[in-house]
mmCIF file of C-alpha atoms in Angstrom:
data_model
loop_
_atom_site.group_PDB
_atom_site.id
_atom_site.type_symbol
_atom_site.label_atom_id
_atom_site.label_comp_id
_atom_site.label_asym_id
_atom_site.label_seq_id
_atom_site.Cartn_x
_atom_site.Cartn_y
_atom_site.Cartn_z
ATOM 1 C CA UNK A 1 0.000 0.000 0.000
ATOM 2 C CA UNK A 2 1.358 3.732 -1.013
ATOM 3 C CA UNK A 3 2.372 5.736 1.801
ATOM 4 C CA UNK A 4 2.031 8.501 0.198
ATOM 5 C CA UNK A 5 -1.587 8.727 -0.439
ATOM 6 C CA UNK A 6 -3.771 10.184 2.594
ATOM 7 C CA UNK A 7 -7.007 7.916 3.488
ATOM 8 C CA UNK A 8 -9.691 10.053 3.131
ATOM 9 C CA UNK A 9 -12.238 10.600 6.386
ATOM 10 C CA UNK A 10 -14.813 8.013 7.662
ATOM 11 C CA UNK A 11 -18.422 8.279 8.199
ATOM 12 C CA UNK A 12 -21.414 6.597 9.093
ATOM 13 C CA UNK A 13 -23.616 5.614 6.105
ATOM 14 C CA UNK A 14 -27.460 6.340 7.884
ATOM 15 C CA UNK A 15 -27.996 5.386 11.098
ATOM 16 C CA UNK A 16 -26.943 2.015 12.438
ATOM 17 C CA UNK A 17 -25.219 2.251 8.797
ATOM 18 C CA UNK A 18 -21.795 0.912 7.778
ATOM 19 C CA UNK A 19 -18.599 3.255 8.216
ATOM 20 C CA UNK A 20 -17.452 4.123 4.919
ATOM 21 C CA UNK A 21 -15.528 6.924 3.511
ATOM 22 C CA UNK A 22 -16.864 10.172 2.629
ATOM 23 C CA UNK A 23 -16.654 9.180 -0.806
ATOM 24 C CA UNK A 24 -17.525 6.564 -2.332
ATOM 25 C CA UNK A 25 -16.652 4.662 -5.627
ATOM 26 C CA UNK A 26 -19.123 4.154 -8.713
ATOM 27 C CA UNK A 27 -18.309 1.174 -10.541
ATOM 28 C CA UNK A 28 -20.404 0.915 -13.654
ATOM 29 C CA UNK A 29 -17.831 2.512 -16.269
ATOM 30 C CA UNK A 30 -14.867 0.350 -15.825
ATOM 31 C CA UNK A 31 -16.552 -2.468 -17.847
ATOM 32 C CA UNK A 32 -20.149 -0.828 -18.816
ATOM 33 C CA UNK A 33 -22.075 2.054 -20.251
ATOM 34 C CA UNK A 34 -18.850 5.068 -21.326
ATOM 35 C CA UNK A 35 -17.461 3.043 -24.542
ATOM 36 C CA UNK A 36 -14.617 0.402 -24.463
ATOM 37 C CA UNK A 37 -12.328 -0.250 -21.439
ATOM 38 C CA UNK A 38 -8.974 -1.685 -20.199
ATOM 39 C CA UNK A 39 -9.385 -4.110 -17.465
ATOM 40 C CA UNK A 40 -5.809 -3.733 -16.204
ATOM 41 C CA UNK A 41 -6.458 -0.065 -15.451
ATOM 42 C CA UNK A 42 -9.597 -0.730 -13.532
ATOM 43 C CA UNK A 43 -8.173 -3.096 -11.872
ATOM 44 C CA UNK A 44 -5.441 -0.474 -10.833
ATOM 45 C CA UNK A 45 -8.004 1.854 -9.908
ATOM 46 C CA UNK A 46 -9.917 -0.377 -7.503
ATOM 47 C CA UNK A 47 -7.003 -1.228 -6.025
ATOM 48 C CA UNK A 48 -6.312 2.583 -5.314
ATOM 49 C CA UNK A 49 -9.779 2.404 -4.071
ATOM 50 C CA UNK A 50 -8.835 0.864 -0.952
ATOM 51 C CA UNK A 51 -5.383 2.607 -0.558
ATOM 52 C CA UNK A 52 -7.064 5.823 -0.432
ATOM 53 C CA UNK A 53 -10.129 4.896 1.960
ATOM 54 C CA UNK A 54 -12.767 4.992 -0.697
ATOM 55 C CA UNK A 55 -14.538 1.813 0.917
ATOM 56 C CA UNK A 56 -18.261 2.288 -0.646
ATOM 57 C CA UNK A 57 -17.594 -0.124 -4.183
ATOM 58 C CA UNK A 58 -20.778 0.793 -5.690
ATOM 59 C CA UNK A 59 -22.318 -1.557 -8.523
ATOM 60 C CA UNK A 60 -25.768 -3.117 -9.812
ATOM 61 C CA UNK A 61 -26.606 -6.057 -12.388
ATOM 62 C CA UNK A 62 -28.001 -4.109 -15.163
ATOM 63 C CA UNK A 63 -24.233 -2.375 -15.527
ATOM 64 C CA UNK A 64 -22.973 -4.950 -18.879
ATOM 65 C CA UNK A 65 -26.053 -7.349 -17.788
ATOM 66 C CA UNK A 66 -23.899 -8.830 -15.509
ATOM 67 C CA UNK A 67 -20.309 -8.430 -16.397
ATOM 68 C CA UNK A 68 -19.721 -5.359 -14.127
ATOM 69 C CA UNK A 69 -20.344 -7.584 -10.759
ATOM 70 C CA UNK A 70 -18.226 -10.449 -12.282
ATOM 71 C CA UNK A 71 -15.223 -7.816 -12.832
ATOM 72 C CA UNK A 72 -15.473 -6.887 -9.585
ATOM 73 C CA UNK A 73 -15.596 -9.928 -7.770
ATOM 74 C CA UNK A 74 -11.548 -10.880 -7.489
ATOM 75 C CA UNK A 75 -11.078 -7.656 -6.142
ATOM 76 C CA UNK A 76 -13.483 -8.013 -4.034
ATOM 77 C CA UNK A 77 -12.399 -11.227 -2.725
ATOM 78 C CA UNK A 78 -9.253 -9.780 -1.526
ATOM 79 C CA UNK A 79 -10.431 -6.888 0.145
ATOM 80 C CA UNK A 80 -13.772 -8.146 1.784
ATOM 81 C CA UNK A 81 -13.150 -6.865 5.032
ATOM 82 C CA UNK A 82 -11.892 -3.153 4.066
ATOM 83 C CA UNK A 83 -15.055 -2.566 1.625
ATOM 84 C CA UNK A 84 -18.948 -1.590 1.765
ATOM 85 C CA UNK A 85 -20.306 -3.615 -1.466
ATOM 86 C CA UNK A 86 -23.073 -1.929 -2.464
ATOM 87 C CA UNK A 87 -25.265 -3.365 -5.403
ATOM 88 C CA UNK A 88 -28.679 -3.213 -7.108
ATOM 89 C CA UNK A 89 -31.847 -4.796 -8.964
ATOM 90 C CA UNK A 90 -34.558 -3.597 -10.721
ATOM 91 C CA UNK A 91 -33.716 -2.923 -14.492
ATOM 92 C CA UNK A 92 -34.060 -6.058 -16.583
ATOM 93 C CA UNK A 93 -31.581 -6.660 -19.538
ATOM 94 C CA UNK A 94 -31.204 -9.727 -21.260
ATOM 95 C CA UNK A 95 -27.716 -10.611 -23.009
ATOM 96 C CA UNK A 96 -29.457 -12.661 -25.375
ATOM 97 C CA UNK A 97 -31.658 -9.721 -26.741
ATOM 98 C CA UNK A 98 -30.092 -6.298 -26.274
ATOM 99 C CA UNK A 99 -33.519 -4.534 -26.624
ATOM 100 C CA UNK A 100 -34.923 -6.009 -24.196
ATOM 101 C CA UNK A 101 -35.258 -3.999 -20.924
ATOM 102 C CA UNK A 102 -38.187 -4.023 -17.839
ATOM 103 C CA UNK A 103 -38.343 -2.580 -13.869
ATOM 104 C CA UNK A 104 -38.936 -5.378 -11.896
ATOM 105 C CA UNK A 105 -39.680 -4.856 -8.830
ATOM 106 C CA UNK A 106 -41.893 -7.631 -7.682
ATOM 107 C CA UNK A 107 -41.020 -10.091 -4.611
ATOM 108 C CA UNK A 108 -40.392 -13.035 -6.865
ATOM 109 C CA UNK A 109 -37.796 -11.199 -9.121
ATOM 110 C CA UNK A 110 -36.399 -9.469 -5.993
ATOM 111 C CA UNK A 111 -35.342 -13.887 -4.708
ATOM 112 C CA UNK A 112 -34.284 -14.793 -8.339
ATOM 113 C CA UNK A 113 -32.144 -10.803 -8.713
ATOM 114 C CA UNK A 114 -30.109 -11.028 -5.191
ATOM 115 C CA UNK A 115 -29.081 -15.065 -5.820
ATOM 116 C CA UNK A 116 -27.868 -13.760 -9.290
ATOM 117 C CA UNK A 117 -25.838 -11.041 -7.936
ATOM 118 C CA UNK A 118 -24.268 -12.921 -4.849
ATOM 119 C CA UNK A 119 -23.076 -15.964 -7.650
ATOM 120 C CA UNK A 120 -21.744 -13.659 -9.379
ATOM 121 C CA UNK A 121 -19.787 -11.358 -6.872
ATOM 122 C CA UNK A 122 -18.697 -14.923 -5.382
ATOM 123 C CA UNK A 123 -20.056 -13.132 -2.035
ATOM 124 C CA UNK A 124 -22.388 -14.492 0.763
ATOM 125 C CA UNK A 125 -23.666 -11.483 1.592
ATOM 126 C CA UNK A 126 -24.260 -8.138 -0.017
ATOM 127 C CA UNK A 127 -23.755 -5.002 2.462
ATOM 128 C CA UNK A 128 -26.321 -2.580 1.089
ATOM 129 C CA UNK A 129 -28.997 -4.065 -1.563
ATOM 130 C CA UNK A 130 -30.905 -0.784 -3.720
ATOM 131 C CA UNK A 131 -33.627 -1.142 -5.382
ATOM 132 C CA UNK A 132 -32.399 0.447 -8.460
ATOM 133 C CA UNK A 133 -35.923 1.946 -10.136
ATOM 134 C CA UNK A 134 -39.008 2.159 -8.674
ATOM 135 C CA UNK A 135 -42.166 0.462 -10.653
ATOM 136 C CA UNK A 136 -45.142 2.427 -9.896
ATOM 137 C CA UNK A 137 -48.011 -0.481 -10.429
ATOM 138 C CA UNK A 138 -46.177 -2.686 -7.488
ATOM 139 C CA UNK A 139 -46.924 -1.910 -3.633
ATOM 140 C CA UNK A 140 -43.569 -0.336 -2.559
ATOM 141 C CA UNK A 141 -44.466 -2.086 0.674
ATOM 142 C CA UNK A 142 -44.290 -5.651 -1.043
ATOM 143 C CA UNK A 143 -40.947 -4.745 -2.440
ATOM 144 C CA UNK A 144 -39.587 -3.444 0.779
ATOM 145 C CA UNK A 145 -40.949 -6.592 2.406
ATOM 146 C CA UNK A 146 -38.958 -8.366 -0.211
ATOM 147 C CA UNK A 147 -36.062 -6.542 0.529
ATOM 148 C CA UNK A 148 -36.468 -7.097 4.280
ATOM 149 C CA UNK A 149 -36.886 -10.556 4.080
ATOM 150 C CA UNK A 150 -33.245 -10.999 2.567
ATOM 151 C CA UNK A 151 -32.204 -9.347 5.365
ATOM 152 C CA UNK A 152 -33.784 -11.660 7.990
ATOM 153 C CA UNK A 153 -32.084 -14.594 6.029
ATOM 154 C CA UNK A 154 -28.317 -13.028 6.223
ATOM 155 C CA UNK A 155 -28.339 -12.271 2.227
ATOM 156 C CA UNK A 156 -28.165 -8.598 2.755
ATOM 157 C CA UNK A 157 -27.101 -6.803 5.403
ATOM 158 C CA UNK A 158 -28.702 -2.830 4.810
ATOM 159 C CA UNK A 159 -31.306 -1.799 2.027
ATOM 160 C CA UNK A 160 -30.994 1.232 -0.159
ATOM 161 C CA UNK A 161 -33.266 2.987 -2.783
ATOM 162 C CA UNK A 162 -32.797 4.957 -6.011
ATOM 163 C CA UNK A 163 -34.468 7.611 -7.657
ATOM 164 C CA UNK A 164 -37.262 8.104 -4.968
ATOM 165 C CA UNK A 165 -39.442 10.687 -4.023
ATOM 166 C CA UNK A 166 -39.669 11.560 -0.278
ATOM 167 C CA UNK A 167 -42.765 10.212 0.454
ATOM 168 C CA UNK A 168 -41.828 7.180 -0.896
ATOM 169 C CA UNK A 169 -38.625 7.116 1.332
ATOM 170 C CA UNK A 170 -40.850 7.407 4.319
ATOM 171 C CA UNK A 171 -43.065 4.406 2.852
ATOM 172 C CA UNK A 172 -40.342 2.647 2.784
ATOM 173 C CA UNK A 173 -38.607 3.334 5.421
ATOM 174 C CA UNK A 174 -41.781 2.851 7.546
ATOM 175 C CA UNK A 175 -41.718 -1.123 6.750
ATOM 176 C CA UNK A 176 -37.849 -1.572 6.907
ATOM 177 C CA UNK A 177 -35.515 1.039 7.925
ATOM 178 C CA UNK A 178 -33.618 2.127 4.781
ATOM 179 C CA UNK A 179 -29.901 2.999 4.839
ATOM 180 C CA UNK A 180 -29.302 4.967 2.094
ATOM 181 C CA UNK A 181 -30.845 6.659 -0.912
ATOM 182 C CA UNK A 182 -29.297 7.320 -4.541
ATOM 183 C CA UNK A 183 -30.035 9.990 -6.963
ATOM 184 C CA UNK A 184 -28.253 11.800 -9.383
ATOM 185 C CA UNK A 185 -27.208 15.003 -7.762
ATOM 186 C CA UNK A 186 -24.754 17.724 -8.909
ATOM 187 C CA UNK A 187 -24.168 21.397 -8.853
ATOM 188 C CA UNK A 188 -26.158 20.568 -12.791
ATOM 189 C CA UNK A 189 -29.028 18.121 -11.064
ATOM 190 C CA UNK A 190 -30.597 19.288 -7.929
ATOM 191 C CA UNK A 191 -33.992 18.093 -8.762
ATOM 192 C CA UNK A 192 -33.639 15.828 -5.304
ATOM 193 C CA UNK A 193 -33.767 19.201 -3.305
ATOM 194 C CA UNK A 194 -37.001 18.894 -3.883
ATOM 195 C CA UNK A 195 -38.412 16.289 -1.179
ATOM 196 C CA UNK A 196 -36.500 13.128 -0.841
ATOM 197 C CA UNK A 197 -33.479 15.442 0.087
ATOM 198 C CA UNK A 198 -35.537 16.655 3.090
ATOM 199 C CA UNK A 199 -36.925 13.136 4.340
ATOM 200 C CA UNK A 200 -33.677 11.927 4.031
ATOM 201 C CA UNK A 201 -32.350 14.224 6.524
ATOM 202 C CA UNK A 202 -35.114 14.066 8.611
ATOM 203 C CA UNK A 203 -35.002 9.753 8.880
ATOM 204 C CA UNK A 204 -31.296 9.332 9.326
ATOM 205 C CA UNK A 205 -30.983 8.057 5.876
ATOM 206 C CA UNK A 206 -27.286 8.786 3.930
ATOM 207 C CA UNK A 207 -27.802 10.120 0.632
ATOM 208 C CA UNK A 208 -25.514 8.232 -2.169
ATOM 209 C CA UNK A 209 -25.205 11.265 -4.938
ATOM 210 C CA UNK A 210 -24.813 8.923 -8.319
ATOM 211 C CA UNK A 211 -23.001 10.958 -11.036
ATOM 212 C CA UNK A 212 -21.622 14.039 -8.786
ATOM 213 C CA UNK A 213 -19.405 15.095 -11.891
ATOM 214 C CA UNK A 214 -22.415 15.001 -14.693
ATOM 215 C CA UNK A 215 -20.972 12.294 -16.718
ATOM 216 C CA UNK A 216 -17.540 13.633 -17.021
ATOM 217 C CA UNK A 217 -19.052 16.710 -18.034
ATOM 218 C CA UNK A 218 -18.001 18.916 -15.542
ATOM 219 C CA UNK A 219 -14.628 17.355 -15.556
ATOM 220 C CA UNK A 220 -14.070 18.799 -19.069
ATOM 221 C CA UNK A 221 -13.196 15.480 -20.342
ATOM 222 C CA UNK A 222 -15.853 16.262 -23.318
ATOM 223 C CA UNK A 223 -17.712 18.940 -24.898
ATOM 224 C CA UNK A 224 -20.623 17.056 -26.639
ATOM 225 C CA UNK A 225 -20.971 13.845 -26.537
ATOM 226 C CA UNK A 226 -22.524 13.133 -30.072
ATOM 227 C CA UNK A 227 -19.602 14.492 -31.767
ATOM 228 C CA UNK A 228 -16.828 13.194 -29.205
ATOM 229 C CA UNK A 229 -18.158 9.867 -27.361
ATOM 230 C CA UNK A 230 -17.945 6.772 -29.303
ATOM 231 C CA UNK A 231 -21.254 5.145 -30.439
ATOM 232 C CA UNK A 232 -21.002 2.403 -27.661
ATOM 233 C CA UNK A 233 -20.880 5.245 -24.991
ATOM 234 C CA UNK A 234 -24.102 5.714 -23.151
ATOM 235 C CA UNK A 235 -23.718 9.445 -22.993
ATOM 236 C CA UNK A 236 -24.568 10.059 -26.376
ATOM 237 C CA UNK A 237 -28.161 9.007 -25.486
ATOM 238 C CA UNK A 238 -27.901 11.652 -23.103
ATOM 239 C CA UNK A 239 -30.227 15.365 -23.803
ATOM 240 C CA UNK A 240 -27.842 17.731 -22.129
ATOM 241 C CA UNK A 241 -24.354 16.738 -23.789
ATOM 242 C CA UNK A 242 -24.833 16.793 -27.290
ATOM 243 C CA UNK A 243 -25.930 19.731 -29.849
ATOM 244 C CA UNK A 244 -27.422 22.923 -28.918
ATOM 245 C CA UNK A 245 -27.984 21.677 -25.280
ATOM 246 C CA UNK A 246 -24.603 21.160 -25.141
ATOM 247 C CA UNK A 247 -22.991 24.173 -25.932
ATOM 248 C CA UNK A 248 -25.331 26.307 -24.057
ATOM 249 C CA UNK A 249 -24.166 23.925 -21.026
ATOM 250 C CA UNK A 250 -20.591 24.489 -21.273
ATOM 251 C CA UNK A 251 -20.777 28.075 -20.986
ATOM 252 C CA UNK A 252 -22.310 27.146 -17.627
ATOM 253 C CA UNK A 253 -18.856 25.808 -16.557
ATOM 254 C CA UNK A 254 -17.482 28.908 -16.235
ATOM 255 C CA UNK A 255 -17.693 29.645 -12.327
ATOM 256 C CA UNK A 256 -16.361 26.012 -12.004
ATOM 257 C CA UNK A 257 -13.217 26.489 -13.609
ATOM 258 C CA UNK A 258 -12.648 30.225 -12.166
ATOM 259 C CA UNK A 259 -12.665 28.080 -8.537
ATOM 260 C CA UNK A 260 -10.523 25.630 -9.929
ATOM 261 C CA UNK A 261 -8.082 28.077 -11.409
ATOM 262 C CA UNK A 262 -7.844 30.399 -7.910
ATOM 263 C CA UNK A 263 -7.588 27.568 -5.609
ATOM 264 C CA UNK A 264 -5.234 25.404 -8.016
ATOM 265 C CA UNK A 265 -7.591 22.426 -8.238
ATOM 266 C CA UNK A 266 -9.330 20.770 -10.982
ATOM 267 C CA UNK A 267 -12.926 21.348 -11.904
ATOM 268 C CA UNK A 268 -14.052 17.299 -10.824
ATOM 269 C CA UNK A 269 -12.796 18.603 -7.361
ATOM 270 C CA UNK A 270 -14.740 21.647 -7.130
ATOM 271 C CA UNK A 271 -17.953 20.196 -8.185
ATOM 272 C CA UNK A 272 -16.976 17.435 -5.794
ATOM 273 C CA UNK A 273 -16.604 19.402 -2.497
ATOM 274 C CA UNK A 274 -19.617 21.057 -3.468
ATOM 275 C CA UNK A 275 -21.502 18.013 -3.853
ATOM 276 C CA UNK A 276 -19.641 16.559 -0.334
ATOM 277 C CA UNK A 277 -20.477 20.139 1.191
ATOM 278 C CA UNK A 278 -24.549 19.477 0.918
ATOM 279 C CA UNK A 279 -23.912 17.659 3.884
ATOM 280 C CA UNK A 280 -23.795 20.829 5.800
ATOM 281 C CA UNK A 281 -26.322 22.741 4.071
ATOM 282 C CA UNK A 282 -28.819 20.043 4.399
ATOM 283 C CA UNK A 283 -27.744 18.041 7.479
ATOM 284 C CA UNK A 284 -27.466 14.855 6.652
ATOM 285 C CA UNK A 285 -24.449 11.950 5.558
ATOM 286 C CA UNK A 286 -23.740 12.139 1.792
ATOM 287 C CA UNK A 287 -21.224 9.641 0.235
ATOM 288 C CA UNK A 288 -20.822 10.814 -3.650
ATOM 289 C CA UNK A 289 -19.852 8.103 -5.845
ATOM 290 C CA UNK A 290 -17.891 9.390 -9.091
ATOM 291 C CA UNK A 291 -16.579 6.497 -11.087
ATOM 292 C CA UNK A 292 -13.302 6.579 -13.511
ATOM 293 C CA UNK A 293 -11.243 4.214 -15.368
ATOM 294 C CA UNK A 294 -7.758 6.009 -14.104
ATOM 295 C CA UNK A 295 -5.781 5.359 -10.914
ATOM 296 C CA UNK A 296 -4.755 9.493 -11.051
ATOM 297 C CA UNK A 297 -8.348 10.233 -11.218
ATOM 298 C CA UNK A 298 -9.456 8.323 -8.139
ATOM 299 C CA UNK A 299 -6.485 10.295 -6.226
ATOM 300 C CA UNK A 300 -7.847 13.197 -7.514
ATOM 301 C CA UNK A 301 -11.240 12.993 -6.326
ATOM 302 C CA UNK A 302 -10.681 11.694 -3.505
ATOM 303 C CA UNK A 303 -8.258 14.645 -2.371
ATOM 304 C CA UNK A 304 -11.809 16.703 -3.547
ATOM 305 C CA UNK A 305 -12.733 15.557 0.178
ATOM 306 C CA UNK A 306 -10.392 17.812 1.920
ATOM 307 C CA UNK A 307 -11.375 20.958 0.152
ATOM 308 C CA UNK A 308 -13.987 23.365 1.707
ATOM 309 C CA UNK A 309 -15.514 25.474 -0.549
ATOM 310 C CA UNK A 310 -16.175 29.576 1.001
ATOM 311 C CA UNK A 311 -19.672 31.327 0.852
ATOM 312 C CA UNK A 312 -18.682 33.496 -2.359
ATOM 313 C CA UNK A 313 -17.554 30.578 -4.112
ATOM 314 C CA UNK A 314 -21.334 28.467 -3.217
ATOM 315 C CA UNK A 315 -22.744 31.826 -4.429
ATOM 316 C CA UNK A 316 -21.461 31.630 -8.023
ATOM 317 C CA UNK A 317 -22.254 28.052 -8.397
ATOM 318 C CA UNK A 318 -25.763 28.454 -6.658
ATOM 319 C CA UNK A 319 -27.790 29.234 -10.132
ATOM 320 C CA UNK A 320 -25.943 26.337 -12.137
ATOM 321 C CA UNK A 321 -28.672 24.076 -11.851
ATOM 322 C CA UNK A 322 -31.842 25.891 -12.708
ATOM 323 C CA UNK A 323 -29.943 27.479 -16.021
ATOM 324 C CA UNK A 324 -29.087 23.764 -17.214
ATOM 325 C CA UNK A 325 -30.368 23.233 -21.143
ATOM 326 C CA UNK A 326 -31.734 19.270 -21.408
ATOM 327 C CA UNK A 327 -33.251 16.744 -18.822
ATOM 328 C CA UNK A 328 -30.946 14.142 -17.180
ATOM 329 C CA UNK A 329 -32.637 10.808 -19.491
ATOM 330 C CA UNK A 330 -34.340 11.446 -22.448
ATOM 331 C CA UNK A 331 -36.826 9.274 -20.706
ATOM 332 C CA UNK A 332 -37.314 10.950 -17.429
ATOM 333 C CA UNK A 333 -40.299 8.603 -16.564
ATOM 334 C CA UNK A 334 -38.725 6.516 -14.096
ATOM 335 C CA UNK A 335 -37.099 8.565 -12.131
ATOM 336 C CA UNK A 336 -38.172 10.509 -8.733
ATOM 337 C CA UNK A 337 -38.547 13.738 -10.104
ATOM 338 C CA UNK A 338 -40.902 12.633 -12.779
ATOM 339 C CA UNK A 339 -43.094 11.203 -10.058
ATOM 340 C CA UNK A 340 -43.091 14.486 -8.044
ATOM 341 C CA UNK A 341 -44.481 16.503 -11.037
ATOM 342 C CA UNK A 342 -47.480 14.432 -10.948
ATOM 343 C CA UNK A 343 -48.393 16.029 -7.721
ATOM 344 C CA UNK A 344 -48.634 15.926 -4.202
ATOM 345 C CA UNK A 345 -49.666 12.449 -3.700
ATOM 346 C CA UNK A 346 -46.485 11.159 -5.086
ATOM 347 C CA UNK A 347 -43.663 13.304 -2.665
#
């Protein structure tokens, strides 16, 4: 293990929750999702994972219908006592018919889902199970049941949720206690300010911000996607980084890389600590989970933990969001914020 490389802080993830670091690591584009990979340099990176304190290995197994768990699964092996594994069910693929794709979130998928994803993680026990999508038609309180039985039977230790409202947090949280929620949230995507935000806080429930860094977008690693990504990369399908949307949104970047210039950081680190700093400003434990491919990037954001951004510098970014061209999905159906539109009956 380097020296060198400072272990970033620890918290608790919810109450009762495992103690993980402040950041966490997502795990979907080493082998799924941003175009092709190298498998030697993830497996560099995870390893720099664990030397840096990033203990939260987030996955689920939709990410390459499988594959991404499998990748992980050596690594994991190795390091089972220093890591949270996080995974999640819900989105159907099929390798055998790449069209193919349904939420499932019924009891009976939930017992065939979590035996899939402990075979193939070569694990006995997942630390934090999400259900990744909701499906409106099923009783959230028979999937949550679901959930909780694989907890009474040692298969999972703590349950999670994505892309929930906040009255569906409390639902849920009213028939199992729920550990941790994830959403897309960024200085771009604040959407979950909303409500679940709020209940979060208010239940003791960590919130797990999935893409903090908007893709790679506010790293500056690419302009617009249709023009730049590679036809295999998911991004492309993506409203807000390609064309007009696009161009209009990198403008937007400009407070983030006036920070990044005065304080001699990079802009992934700035929208990083602001990400880590809604902690603060909302009172509750959030674990961001930016993924990357590259060992340097992992040091990078995880040294994002350290900085503390000042009250001008939250001012300029404050209007980012709200002046963003382009949803997050061009199908914004199944996520939280779509049910929240509908009205006060859904959060």
């Amino acid at each position: 293990m380097g020296n060198a490389i400072q272990q970033i802080s620890k918290v608790e993830l919810g109450a009762g929750g495992p103690l993980v670091g402040v950041q966490g690591f997502g795990a979907m584009g080493i082998s799924a999702a941003y175009g092709e990979t190298d498998d030697a340099a993830a497996r560099e990176t995870l390893e720099a994972t664990v030397e840096a304190g990033v203990t939260l290995i987030d996955t689920a197994d939709m990410y390459g219908v499988g594959a991404n768990e499998e990748f992980l699964a050596p690594f994991v092996a190795a390091h089972r006592d220093e890591i949270t594994l996080a995974t999640k069910f819900g989105i159907e693929y099929r390798a055998d018919d790449p069209s193919y794709r349904a939420i499932r979130n019924d009891p009976a998928y939930i017992k065939q889902a979590v035996e899939a994803s402990l075979r193939r993680l070569d694990v006995d026990v997942i630390d934090l199970y999400y259900m990744h999508r909701r499906h409106p038609d099923v009783p959230l309180a028979e999937s949550v049941g679901a959930m909780a039985q694989l907890v009474r039977e040692g298969k999972v230790k703590h349950l999670g949720l994505s892309e929930v409202t906040g009255a569906e947090l409390r639902e849920a949280h009213a028939v199992h206690p729920i550990t941790a929620v994830q959403t897309e949230w960024s200085v771009f995507s604040r959407d979950v300010e909303h409500s679940v935000v709020g209940a979060a806080a208010e239940l003791g429930v960590a919130f797990v911000p999935y893409s903090p860094l908007g893709r790679g977008f506010l790293t500056g690693s690419f302009a617009d996607a249709g023009k730049e990504l590679s036809g295999s990369d998911f991004r492309q399908l993506l409203p807000r980084y390609s064309g007009d949307n696009a161009k209009a949104n990198v403008a937007l970047l400009e407070p983030l890389h006036k920070i990044a210039a005065e304080r001699d950081a990079t802009t992934a680190q700035i929208a990083l600590a602001w990400v880590q700093q809604r902690a603060q400003v909302h009172g509750l434990t959030v674990v961001p989970i930016p993924g990357t491919r590259k060992r340097s990037r992992l040091l990078e954001n995880a040294a994002a933990t350290r900085i503390v951004l000042a009250a001008d510098e939250l001012a300029l970014l404050e209007p980012l969001a709200g002046r963003v061209a382009g949803e997050r999905y061009a199908d914004m159906s199944l996520t939280s914020a779509a049910r929240e539109a509908k009205g006060p009956s859904s959060g």
